[in-house]
Short mmCIF file of C-alpha atoms in Angstrom, two decimals:
data_model
loop_
_atom_site.label_atom_id
_atom_site.label_comp_id
_atom_site.label_asym_id
_atom_site.label_seq_id
_atom_site.Cartn_x
_atom_site.Cartn_y
_atom_site.Cartn_z
CA UNK I 1 0.92 11.61 8.26
CA UNK I 2 1.15 13.64 10.67
CA UNK I 3 -1.64 15.58 11.48
CA UNK I 4 -3.01 18.42 13.81
CA UNK I 5 -4.44 16.01 16.93
CA UNK I 6 -7.35 15.71 18.35
CA UNK I 7 -6.69 17.65 21.44
CA UNK I 8 -4.65 20.47 19.34
CA UNK I 9 -8.01 20.62 17.35
CA UNK I 10 -10.27 21.43 20.11
CA UNK I 11 -8.24 23.84 21.08
CA UNK I 12 -8.12 25.33 18.38
CA UNK I 13 -11.63 25.79 17.96
CA UNK I 14 -11.79 26.72 21.48
CA UNK I 15 -9.59 29.68 21.39
CA UNK I 16 -11.16 30.40 17.72
CA UNK I 17 -14.67 29.69 18.34
CA UNK I 18 -15.56 33.02 17.00
CA UNK I 19 -13.80 32.51 13.39
CA UNK I 20 -14.82 28.57 12.94
CA UNK I 21 -18.30 30.04 13.40
CA UNK I 22 -17.97 32.75 11.23
CA UNK I 23 -16.32 30.57 8.63
CA UNK I 24 -18.41 27.53 8.60
CA UNK I 25 -21.51 28.29 10.91
CA UNK I 26 -24.56 27.39 8.13
CA UNK I 27 -28.28 29.32 7.90
CA UNK I 28 -30.59 26.76 7.77
CA UNK I 29 -32.59 29.41 5.75
CA UNK I 30 -30.38 31.20 3.60
CA UNK I 31 -31.09 31.41 0.13
CA UNK I 32 -29.80 28.95 -2.83
CA UNK I 33 -29.40 32.52 -4.22
CA UNK I 34 -26.43 33.42 -1.83
CA UNK I 35 -24.85 30.26 -1.88
CA UNK I 36 -22.03 30.34 -4.14
CA UNK I 37 -19.36 27.16 -5.32
CA UNK I 38 -15.65 27.97 -6.30
CA UNK I 39 -14.07 24.50 -8.92
CA UNK I 40 -11.01 24.13 -10.43
CA UNK I 41 -10.43 23.54 -13.82
CA UNK I 42 -6.31 22.29 -14.97
CA UNK I 43 -5.07 23.85 -18.33
CA UNK I 44 -4.48 20.80 -21.05
CA UNK I 45 -0.92 20.44 -22.31
CA UNK I 46 -2.39 19.21 -25.91
CA UNK I 47 -5.51 20.90 -27.55
CA UNK I 48 -8.34 18.80 -26.34
CA UNK I 49 -12.45 19.15 -26.49
CA UNK I 50 -12.29 17.56 -23.21
CA UNK I 51 -11.53 20.17 -19.85
CA UNK I 52 -10.59 18.47 -16.87
CA UNK I 53 -11.25 18.58 -13.44
CA UNK I 54 -10.41 18.66 -10.53
CA UNK I 55 -11.77 15.38 -8.22
CA UNK I 56 -13.83 17.47 -6.98
CA UNK I 57 -15.04 18.90 -9.37
CA UNK I 58 -15.59 15.80 -11.08
CA UNK I 59 -17.32 14.46 -8.22
CA UNK I 60 -20.22 17.43 -9.10
CA UNK I 61 -20.05 17.09 -12.62
CA UNK I 62 -21.00 13.69 -12.34
CA UNK I 63 -23.75 15.23 -10.04
CA UNK I 64 -25.05 16.84 -13.06
CA UNK I 65 -24.67 14.59 -14.79
CA UNK I 66 -22.67 16.54 -17.34
CA UNK I 67 -24.32 19.24 -17.40
CA UNK I 68 -20.64 21.46 -15.75
CA UNK I 69 -18.83 20.17 -18.49
CA UNK I 70 -21.27 21.26 -21.70
CA UNK I 71 -20.90 24.81 -19.99
CA UNK I 72 -17.31 24.64 -19.83
CA UNK I 73 -17.07 23.64 -23.42
CA UNK I 74 -19.65 26.65 -24.60
CA UNK I 75 -17.68 29.21 -22.83
CA UNK I 76 -14.47 27.90 -23.99
CA UNK I 77 -13.06 27.70 -20.70
CA UNK I 78 -9.25 26.18 -20.84
CA UNK I 79 -7.85 26.41 -17.39
CA UNK I 80 -5.52 29.41 -17.74
CA UNK I 81 -4.55 30.74 -13.87
CA UNK I 82 -7.17 32.83 -12.71
CA UNK I 83 -9.48 32.25 -15.92
CA UNK I 84 -13.46 32.73 -13.79
CA UNK I 85 -16.16 31.92 -15.30
CA UNK I 86 -19.07 31.61 -13.51
CA UNK I 87 -22.66 29.64 -14.05
CA UNK I 88 -25.74 30.46 -12.16
CA UNK I 89 -28.68 27.40 -11.18
CA UNK I 90 -27.50 24.33 -12.63
CA UNK I 91 -27.59 22.77 -8.93
CA UNK I 92 -29.72 22.57 -6.50
CA UNK I 93 -27.91 23.76 -3.99
CA UNK I 94 -25.90 26.38 -4.90
CA UNK I 95 -27.19 29.49 -6.67
CA UNK I 96 -23.62 30.44 -8.52
CA UNK I 97 -21.42 28.07 -8.93
CA UNK I 98 -17.49 29.55 -10.20
CA UNK I 99 -15.34 27.29 -12.92
CA UNK I 100 -11.37 29.02 -12.41
CA UNK I 101 -8.22 28.43 -14.76
CA UNK I 102 -5.49 26.15 -11.84
CA UNK I 103 -3.06 26.10 -15.10
CA UNK I 104 -1.07 22.90 -15.28
CA UNK I 105 -1.48 19.89 -13.27
CA UNK I 106 1.83 18.60 -11.22
CA UNK I 107 3.48 22.29 -11.57
CA UNK I 108 5.59 21.67 -8.06
CA UNK I 109 9.16 24.03 -7.80
CA UNK I 110 10.68 26.36 -10.39
CA UNK I 111 13.70 26.51 -9.39
CA UNK I 112 13.82 30.13 -11.55
CA UNK I 113 11.41 31.33 -10.07
CA UNK I 114 11.59 30.32 -6.64
CA UNK I 115 7.73 29.58 -5.95
CA UNK I 116 6.26 26.72 -6.07
CA UNK I 117 3.31 27.16 -8.29
CA UNK I 118 1.15 24.74 -8.14
CA UNK I 119 0.60 25.77 -3.88
CA UNK I 120 0.56 29.49 -5.57
CA UNK I 121 -1.53 28.71 -8.39
CA UNK I 122 -4.04 26.51 -5.68
CA UNK I 123 -4.23 29.82 -4.15
CA UNK I 124 -4.98 32.92 -6.85
CA UNK I 125 -7.58 30.22 -7.98
CA UNK I 126 -9.55 30.00 -4.85
CA UNK I 127 -8.88 33.34 -4.21
CA UNK I 128 -10.81 34.63 -7.68
CA UNK I 129 -13.04 31.76 -7.42
CA UNK I 130 -14.24 33.19 -4.18
CA UNK I 131 -13.48 37.22 -5.01
CA UNK I 132 -16.05 36.40 -8.31
CA UNK I 133 -18.68 34.74 -5.93
CA UNK I 134 -18.73 37.66 -3.04
CA UNK I 135 -18.94 40.48 -5.56
CA UNK I 136 -22.30 38.85 -7.32
CA UNK I 137 -23.73 39.21 -3.21
CA UNK I 138 -22.75 35.59 -2.14
CA UNK I 139 -23.07 35.23 1.28
CA UNK I 140 -21.67 31.59 1.85
CA UNK I 141 -18.75 30.04 -0.57
CA UNK I 142 -18.33 26.19 0.15
CA UNK I 143 -14.40 26.00 -2.10
CA UNK I 144 -13.24 23.04 -3.30
CA UNK I 145 -9.88 22.03 -2.15
CA UNK I 146 -7.91 21.45 -5.13
CA UNK I 147 -5.63 19.14 -4.07
CA UNK I 148 -4.26 21.57 -2.10
CA UNK I 149 -6.47 22.51 1.12
CA UNK I 150 -4.50 24.78 3.16
CA UNK I 151 -3.54 26.66 0.05
CA UNK I 152 -7.43 27.17 -1.06
CA UNK I 153 -8.03 28.23 2.06
CA UNK I 154 -5.07 30.87 2.46
CA UNK I 155 -6.50 31.98 -0.82
CA UNK I 156 -9.47 32.03 -0.25
CA UNK I 157 -9.11 33.79 3.17
CA UNK I 158 -7.64 36.37 1.83
CA UNK I 159 -9.24 37.60 -1.33
CA UNK I 160 -13.03 37.92 0.36
CA UNK I 161 -11.45 40.01 3.16
CA UNK I 162 -11.72 43.88 2.83
CA UNK I 163 -10.33 47.25 5.57
CA UNK I 164 -13.75 48.55 6.23
CA UNK I 165 -13.31 49.79 9.70
CA UNK I 166 -14.05 53.15 9.22
CA UNK I 167 -17.11 52.66 7.10
CA UNK I 168 -20.19 53.07 8.22
CA UNK I 169 -21.86 49.45 10.21
CA UNK I 170 -24.60 49.74 7.55
CA UNK I 171 -22.65 50.66 4.95
CA UNK I 172 -20.30 47.92 4.94
CA UNK I 173 -19.64 44.93 3.24
CA UNK I 174 -20.31 41.04 4.50
CA UNK I 175 -17.57 38.50 4.84
CA UNK I 176 -18.98 35.75 3.02
CA UNK I 177 -19.18 32.38 5.19
CA UNK I 178 -15.96 29.86 3.48
CA UNK I 179 -16.13 25.92 4.13
CA UNK I 180 -14.55 23.28 2.17
CA UNK I 181 -16.12 21.17 -0.04
CA UNK I 182 -16.75 17.46 -0.08
CA UNK I 183 -13.17 16.87 0.96
CA UNK I 184 -11.92 15.18 4.62
CA UNK I 185 -8.92 17.53 4.76
CA UNK I 186 -10.76 19.74 7.51
CA UNK I 187 -7.81 20.13 9.31
CA UNK I 188 -5.38 21.88 6.62
CA UNK I 189 -8.53 23.63 5.55
CA UNK I 190 -9.08 24.67 9.18
CA UNK I 191 -4.84 25.73 9.31
CA UNK I 192 -4.90 27.85 6.26
CA UNK I 193 -7.93 29.78 7.94
CA UNK I 194 -5.67 30.72 10.48
CA UNK I 195 -3.37 31.70 8.37
CA UNK I 196 -5.14 34.02 6.55
CA UNK I 197 -6.68 35.64 9.07
CA UNK I 198 -3.16 36.24 11.47
CA UNK I 199 -2.36 37.98 7.76
CA UNK I 200 -5.78 39.93 7.78
CA UNK I 201 -4.80 40.47 11.67
CA UNK I 202 -1.69 42.49 10.21
CA UNK I 203 -3.24 44.09 7.27
CA UNK I 204 -5.86 45.45 9.22
CA UNK I 205 -3.24 47.56 11.53
CA UNK I 206 -1.65 48.59 9.07
CA UNK I 207 -3.84 50.23 7.00
CA UNK I 208 -5.57 51.32 9.70
CA UNK I 209 -4.94 55.58 10.15
CA UNK I 210 -2.32 57.17 11.88
CA UNK I 211 -5.10 58.73 14.76
CA UNK I 212 -6.42 55.35 15.17
CA UNK I 213 -3.40 53.27 15.83
CA UNK I 214 -1.33 55.01 17.72
CA UNK I 215 1.09 53.10 19.56
CA UNK I 216 -1.50 53.12 23.24
CA UNK I 217 -3.45 51.90 20.31
CA UNK I 218 -1.53 49.03 18.85
CA UNK I 219 -1.29 47.66 22.07
CA UNK I 220 -3.79 47.61 23.15
CA UNK I 221 -4.83 45.60 19.53
CA UNK I 222 -1.55 43.35 20.57
CA UNK I 223 -2.87 42.63 23.12
CA UNK I 224 -6.70 41.96 22.70
CA UNK I 225 -5.24 39.39 19.45
CA UNK I 226 -2.77 37.55 21.83
CA UNK I 227 -4.17 37.21 24.95
CA UNK I 228 -7.63 35.41 23.99
CA UNK I 229 -4.31 32.72 22.67
CA UNK I 230 -2.57 32.20 26.07
CA UNK I 231 0.21 34.49 24.80
CA UNK I 232 1.95 36.79 27.57
CA UNK I 233 2.01 40.49 26.86
CA UNK I 234 3.78 43.61 28.74
CA UNK I 235 3.08 46.35 27.76
CA UNK I 236 5.86 48.65 28.96
CA UNK I 237 5.30 52.93 29.16
CA UNK I 238 7.76 55.55 29.72
CA UNK I 239 9.12 55.24 33.08
CA UNK I 240 10.25 51.40 32.30
CA UNK I 241 12.09 52.93 28.75
CA UNK I 242 13.52 55.50 31.10
CA UNK I 243 15.20 52.86 33.72
CA UNK I 244 16.33 50.51 31.06
CA UNK I 245 18.35 53.74 29.42
CA UNK I 246 17.12 52.75 26.11
CA UNK I 247 18.57 55.96 24.95
CA UNK I 248 17.86 55.71 20.67
CA UNK I 249 14.40 54.65 21.50
CA UNK I 250 13.80 57.68 23.60
CA UNK I 251 15.82 59.70 20.58
CA UNK I 252 12.74 59.14 18.52
CA UNK I 253 9.89 58.60 20.73
CA UNK I 254 9.79 62.39 22.24
CA UNK I 255 9.59 64.46 18.72
CA UNK I 256 5.69 63.45 19.43
CA UNK I 257 3.32 63.77 22.62
CA UNK I 258 1.84 60.52 21.51
CA UNK I 259 3.36 58.25 24.22
CA UNK I 260 5.70 56.14 23.07
CA UNK I 261 4.76 52.01 24.46
CA UNK I 262 7.28 48.85 24.50
CA UNK I 263 6.25 45.62 23.85
CA UNK I 264 7.38 42.23 24.91
CA UNK I 265 5.54 39.45 24.22
CA UNK I 266 6.88 35.63 24.77
CA UNK I 267 5.14 32.03 23.43
CA UNK I 268 6.28 28.81 24.88
CA UNK I 269 5.79 25.83 23.05
CA UNK I 270 8.45 23.80 23.68
CA UNK I 271 8.08 21.75 26.55
CA UNK I 272 11.82 22.68 27.88
CA UNK I 273 12.82 25.51 28.46
CA UNK I 274 14.79 26.05 25.14
CA UNK I 275 16.65 29.85 24.22
CA UNK I 276 13.41 31.27 22.61
CA UNK I 277 13.97 32.68 18.59
CA UNK I 278 13.64 36.45 18.59
CA UNK I 279 11.59 38.21 16.94
CA UNK I 280 12.31 42.32 16.34
CA UNK I 281 9.96 44.56 14.28
CA UNK I 282 9.51 48.05 13.86
CA UNK I 283 6.89 49.97 15.20
CA UNK I 284 6.91 53.12 14.56
CA UNK I 285 3.00 54.36 14.11
CA UNK I 286 3.56 57.24 11.30
CA UNK I 287 6.61 58.05 10.40
CA UNK I 288 6.66 62.44 8.80
CA UNK I 289 10.00 61.73 8.53
CA UNK I 290 10.97 64.04 11.50
CA UNK I 291 12.72 67.19 10.68
CA UNK I 292 13.85 65.62 7.25
CA UNK I 293 10.12 65.92 6.38
CA UNK I 294 9.25 63.60 3.71
CA UNK I 295 7.48 65.13 0.99
CA UNK I 296 3.58 66.28 1.61
CA UNK I 297 2.50 63.84 -1.53
CA UNK I 298 2.14 60.00 -0.69
CA UNK I 299 3.26 60.39 3.18
CA UNK I 300 0.01 58.88 4.14
CA UNK I 301 1.17 55.84 3.33
CA UNK I 302 3.59 56.13 5.90
CA UNK I 303 0.53 55.23 8.53
CA UNK I 304 2.07 52.09 7.31
CA UNK I 305 5.60 52.19 8.92
CA UNK I 306 4.78 49.78 12.11
CA UNK I 307 3.66 46.98 9.46
CA UNK I 308 6.98 44.70 10.32
CA UNK I 309 5.71 45.14 14.32
CA UNK I 310 1.66 44.10 12.81
CA UNK I 311 3.18 40.89 11.08
CA UNK I 312 5.38 40.12 13.73
CA UNK I 313 2.19 40.52 16.14
CA UNK I 314 0.39 37.98 13.76
CA UNK I 315 2.90 36.05 13.45
CA UNK I 316 2.92 35.17 17.08
CA UNK I 317 -0.69 34.84 16.68
CA UNK I 318 -0.39 31.74 14.12
CA UNK I 319 2.08 30.15 15.80
CA UNK I 320 0.10 29.91 18.80
CA UNK I 321 -2.99 28.64 16.99
CA UNK I 322 -1.07 26.13 15.31
CA UNK I 323 0.66 25.01 18.60
CA UNK I 324 4.03 25.40 16.67
CA UNK I 325 6.62 23.93 19.08
CA UNK I 326 9.40 26.86 19.54
CA UNK I 327 10.08 29.46 21.92
CA UNK I 328 9.42 33.05 20.53
CA UNK I 329 10.03 36.22 22.46
CA UNK I 330 8.39 39.48 19.99
CA UNK I 331 9.95 42.38 21.34
CA UNK I 332 8.21 45.76 19.40
CA UNK I 333 9.64 49.57 20.25
CA UNK I 334 5.98 51.90 19.43
CA UNK I 335 6.36 55.29 18.90
CA UNK I 336 5.57 58.36 16.44
CA UNK I 337 7.85 60.26 14.58
CA UNK I 338 7.32 63.78 14.29
CA UNK I 339 8.73 67.51 13.60
CA UNK I 340 8.59 69.03 17.05
CA UNK I 341 9.90 70.86 19.26
CA UNK I 342 10.97 68.01 20.97
CA UNK I 343 12.39 66.35 17.44
CA UNK I 344 16.04 65.06 16.81
CA UNK I 345 17.62 67.42 14.63
CA UNK I 346 20.55 66.31 11.90
CA UNK I 347 24.10 66.60 13.61
CA UNK I 348 22.85 64.99 17.02
CA UNK I 349 24.65 62.65 18.73
CA UNK I 350 22.51 59.89 20.58
CA UNK I 351 23.63 57.07 22.82
CA UNK I 352 22.82 53.61 22.28
CA UNK I 353 22.53 50.65 25.28
CA UNK I 354 26.08 49.74 24.63
CA UNK I 355 27.46 52.11 24.50
CA UNK I 356 27.68 52.91 21.56
CA UNK I 357 27.53 56.85 19.68
CA UNK I 358 25.21 57.06 16.45
CA UNK I 359 25.81 60.54 14.14
CA UNK I 360 22.13 61.10 12.95
CA UNK I 361 21.98 62.25 9.43
CA UNK I 362 18.38 61.74 8.03
CA UNK I 363 15.51 62.14 10.94
CA UNK I 364 13.65 60.06 8.55
CA UNK I 365 16.10 56.90 9.16
CA UNK I 366 14.07 56.62 12.85
CA UNK I 367 13.88 53.42 12.61
CA UNK I 368 16.88 51.57 12.94
CA UNK I 369 17.25 53.57 15.76
CA UNK I 370 14.78 52.64 17.91
CA UNK I 371 15.17 48.63 16.85
CA UNK I 372 19.06 48.85 17.68
CA UNK I 373 18.22 49.59 21.19
CA UNK I 374 15.82 47.53 21.17
CA UNK I 375 18.66 44.46 19.90
CA UNK I 376 20.94 44.87 22.82
CA UNK I 377 17.84 44.62 25.37
CA UNK I 378 16.39 41.27 23.68
CA UNK I 379 20.18 39.56 23.75
CA UNK I 380 20.97 40.85 26.88
CA UNK I 381 17.82 39.63 28.50
CA UNK I 382 16.29 36.74 26.65
CA UNK I 383 19.76 35.41 24.93
CA UNK I 384 17.70 34.32 22.40
CA UNK I 385 18.85 31.19 19.84
CA UNK I 386 18.11 33.07 16.40
CA UNK I 387 17.58 37.25 16.26
CA UNK I 388 14.52 37.45 13.52
CA UNK I 389 13.59 41.80 12.74
CA UNK I 390 10.77 42.78 10.29
CA UNK I 391 11.29 46.22 9.35
CA UNK I 392 9.65 48.88 6.21
CA UNK I 393 13.76 50.21 6.74
CA UNK I 394 14.43 51.85 3.17
CA UNK I 395 12.88 52.41 -0.37
CA UNK I 396 15.99 51.26 -1.55
CA UNK I 397 14.12 47.69 -1.16
CA UNK I 398 11.57 49.03 -2.96
CA UNK I 399 13.95 49.81 -6.16
CA UNK I 400 15.73 47.10 -6.37
CA UNK I 401 12.74 44.54 -5.97
CA UNK I 402 9.61 46.43 -6.32
CA UNK I 403 6.67 44.14 -4.73
CA UNK I 404 8.37 40.95 -5.88
CA UNK I 405 9.81 39.81 -3.05
CA UNK I 406 11.66 41.18 0.79
CA UNK I 407 15.04 41.98 0.73
CA UNK I 408 16.57 39.53 3.10
CA UNK I 409 19.93 39.94 4.97
CA UNK I 410 21.24 37.46 7.14
CA UNK I 411 24.73 36.39 8.60
CA UNK I 412 23.70 32.20 8.87
CA UNK I 413 23.48 30.72 5.76
CA UNK I 414 20.89 28.31 6.54
CA UNK I 415 18.68 30.98 8.02
CA UNK I 416 18.83 32.31 4.82
CA UNK I 417 17.45 28.94 3.49
CA UNK I 418 14.98 28.40 5.57
CA UNK I 419 13.55 31.91 4.19
CA UNK I 420 13.96 30.87 0.75
CA UNK I 421 12.09 27.71 1.14
CA UNK I 422 9.62 28.99 3.07
CA UNK I 423 9.39 31.92 0.52
CA UNK I 424 8.98 29.69 -1.97
CA UNK I 425 6.29 27.63 -0.68
CA UNK I 426 3.77 30.61 0.85
CA UNK I 427 4.07 32.58 -2.25
CA UNK I 428 5.46 35.59 -0.73
CA UNK I 429 8.84 35.50 -1.86
CA UNK I 430 11.95 36.63 -0.05
CA UNK I 431 15.36 37.32 -2.22
CA UNK I 432 18.96 37.75 -0.32
CA UNK I 433 20.89 40.90 -0.39
CA UNK I 434 24.21 41.86 0.51
CA UNK I 435 25.93 42.11 3.89
CA UNK I 436 29.46 43.08 2.90
CA UNK I 437 32.19 45.14 4.67
CA UNK I 438 31.74 47.21 2.32
CA UNK I 439 28.73 48.58 3.37
CA UNK I 440 30.29 47.83 7.19
CA UNK I 441 32.98 50.23 6.17
CA UNK I 442 30.33 53.28 4.66
CA UNK I 443 28.74 53.32 8.42
CA UNK I 444 31.20 53.24 10.95
CA UNK I 445 34.32 54.34 9.26
CA UNK I 446 34.45 58.30 10.80
CA UNK I 447 36.22 59.72 13.08
CA UNK I 448 33.90 61.56 16.20
CA UNK I 449 30.92 58.74 16.45
CA UNK I 450 31.40 54.99 15.95
CA UNK I 451 28.51 54.71 14.17
CA UNK I 452 26.48 57.10 11.43
CA UNK I 453 22.52 56.38 11.36
CA UNK I 454 22.73 57.21 6.92
CA UNK I 455 26.57 55.82 5.83
CA UNK I 456 27.90 57.37 3.00
CA UNK I 457 27.33 56.64 -0.73
CA UNK I 458 25.05 54.45 -2.57
CA UNK I 459 22.83 51.41 -1.39
CA UNK I 460 21.56 52.63 1.17
CA UNK I 461 18.92 49.22 2.39
CA UNK I 462 22.60 47.44 2.24
CA UNK I 463 23.66 50.14 5.12
CA UNK I 464 20.52 50.32 6.38
CA UNK I 465 21.17 46.39 7.05
CA UNK I 466 25.11 47.31 8.39
CA UNK I 467 23.99 49.94 11.09
CA UNK I 468 21.16 46.67 12.02
CA UNK I 469 24.31 45.02 12.23
CA UNK I 470 26.17 46.17 14.68
CA UNK I 471 23.44 45.26 17.11
CA UNK I 472 24.03 41.94 16.73
CA UNK I 473 27.33 41.11 16.88
CA UNK I 474 27.55 37.40 18.54
CA UNK I 475 23.93 35.49 16.94
CA UNK I 476 22.60 34.28 14.09
CA UNK I 477 20.77 36.92 12.34
CA UNK I 478 18.46 37.59 9.43
CA UNK I 479 16.12 40.75 8.22
CA UNK I 480 13.69 41.13 6.63
CA UNK I 481 13.02 44.63 4.80
CA UNK I 482 9.27 44.77 3.90
CA UNK I 483 8.79 48.18 2.48
CA UNK I 484 8.32 46.77 -1.10
CA UNK I 485 6.18 44.44 0.17
CA UNK I 486 3.96 45.38 3.09
CA UNK I 487 3.49 48.57 2.35
CA UNK I 488 0.50 49.61 -0.23
CA UNK I 489 1.89 49.54 -3.82
CA UNK I 490 0.00 49.68 -6.78
CA UNK I 491 0.44 47.40 -9.88
CA UNK I 492 1.88 44.32 -6.89
CA UNK I 493 -0.34 41.58 -8.95
CA UNK I 494 -1.13 39.51 -6.24
CA UNK I 495 -4.53 38.25 -7.43
CA UNK I 496 -5.73 37.55 -3.87
CA UNK I 497 -4.78 40.66 -2.70
CA UNK I 498 -6.23 44.08 -2.69
CA UNK I 499 -4.60 46.33 -4.77
CA UNK I 500 -3.50 49.76 -3.60
CA UNK I 501 -4.05 48.99 0.48
CA UNK I 502 -1.35 46.90 2.60
CA UNK I 503 -0.42 44.06 2.51
CA UNK I 504 -0.16 41.64 5.29
CA UNK I 505 2.96 40.38 4.07
CA UNK I 506 4.48 38.65 5.22
CA UNK I 507 3.25 37.20 7.47
CA UNK I 508 1.91 33.61 6.22
CA UNK I 509 6.15 33.65 5.54
CA UNK I 510 7.97 34.03 8.89
CA UNK I 511 4.38 31.35 10.44
CA UNK I 512 6.03 28.76 7.83
CA UNK I 513 9.90 29.99 8.35
CA UNK I 514 9.36 29.12 11.92
CA UNK I 515 6.84 25.72 11.32
CA UNK I 516 10.26 24.87 10.04
CA UNK I 517 12.96 26.21 12.57
CA UNK I 518 10.40 24.46 15.37
CA UNK I 519 10.25 21.19 13.10
CA UNK I 520 14.12 20.32 11.68
CA UNK I 521 13.02 17.67 8.62
CA UNK I 522 14.03 18.05 5.29
CA UNK I 523 11.18 16.35 3.75
CA UNK I 524 8.61 18.60 5.47
CA UNK I 525 7.90 21.06 2.62
CA UNK I 526 4.11 23.13 3.39
CA UNK I 527 2.16 22.66 6.85
CA UNK I 528 -0.36 21.31 4.21
CA UNK I 529 1.91 18.32 4.27
CA UNK I 530 2.74 17.67 7.80
CA UNK I 531 1.95 19.08 11.07
CA UNK I 532 4.77 18.08 14.30
CA UNK I 533 2.12 20.75 16.50
CA UNK I 534 0.58 17.55 17.93
CA UNK I 535 4.79 16.48 19.24
#
């Protein structure tokens, strides 16, 4: 097994010293009542009175001389996934012990569900247990690795985080310190915390109000997040955008008094100067719909029309923290889409960087316009081997998939299979949608222009992808429409993510995908099992 080398781990600790201190520091004067412990309990295939604990929970039970098992029996806990019970004052070191169900032991990849159920159950259980203890006031929580320390860290790190930036400091609920309990697998635990922290960064950016995360503010947040990791971040202003003739980007950007920004992010993880993977994130920091104004009810959620951009920033930060051996270029066009006297209008025709003319049939479909120029600029400048974009592009994908999966469109079977595998491992699944010529004809079959920003007929997510495909003609490309997973939704049903808040998805899936691209070993299934970061 290959794990992060000593030098790599020291580097991670230097970069994220504050994170590690927050997660691992010990307060000697801490009250025992503020310390909690999460332990796992498996569900029995055959009905029996004897509980089946995880190995670590079994050691703890021995320490209590069987008291824990007796309490589990009395409470009738059966180990069903997410079922939790808190016991108080059974150990001198921990005021509260949460025993949480893990489901059946030994679960793996379920082809029908396209999910590694065992790993996802660990996330759910660790998250539910940690969240339960946090609600009881525990400020320091130790977590059973449940035989998958990385996933236990992900679940607990995601579940105990809250967006509180706009509460008075005196009213904010402190985020508990998390630590691994009774296990030598600290490297995997640390990786899981880094991945959870990256997704929490995406959640924080996506959930911020539109007046606080303007294009300029987003760019500053990206610089603050990436520069300490050694990631180069160039912030381009209006003069630069105009000098590069990014016409379709400017058509949208001029509708707002907030100046547009073009972010250019570079991470070099390979020893040689190999061609990079280009990551593009839709960065409309507020999408009112422009002159085709959205309905007032629910418009506030479109502050997260930049959640694709947020996930790209978070993914690159995680790639740097994990020292992934891959070269990345992140391109993020940032602007607002507003109804002003300078707004572009239905019926306008604009010209993109590659000379194609675009008829504006719906000003609400602005994201694909700012990404079109970005694709052309990025391919001409960086000659990438792969282009991947992430965008809240259409509501159609939400109608089709709900919050269960991101819609994926790709001209490469290999890229699709890698993304599908990544989603199965992380629990943040994806589903392939059609990228047929049928849809291309629907957006290009016009006599007076080259392409429409809306197209004809139903299938809005497919039409949106067909539009983007016109700007990536000669490279392997994969597009994720994350409208249903990255934005605020109710009833998503992921226990370690807060309801009715932005999710930060699919950050961990993107990190896993890049890991697989950087370490193309068919036997490698998860960052928790192998890492080539020291190669």
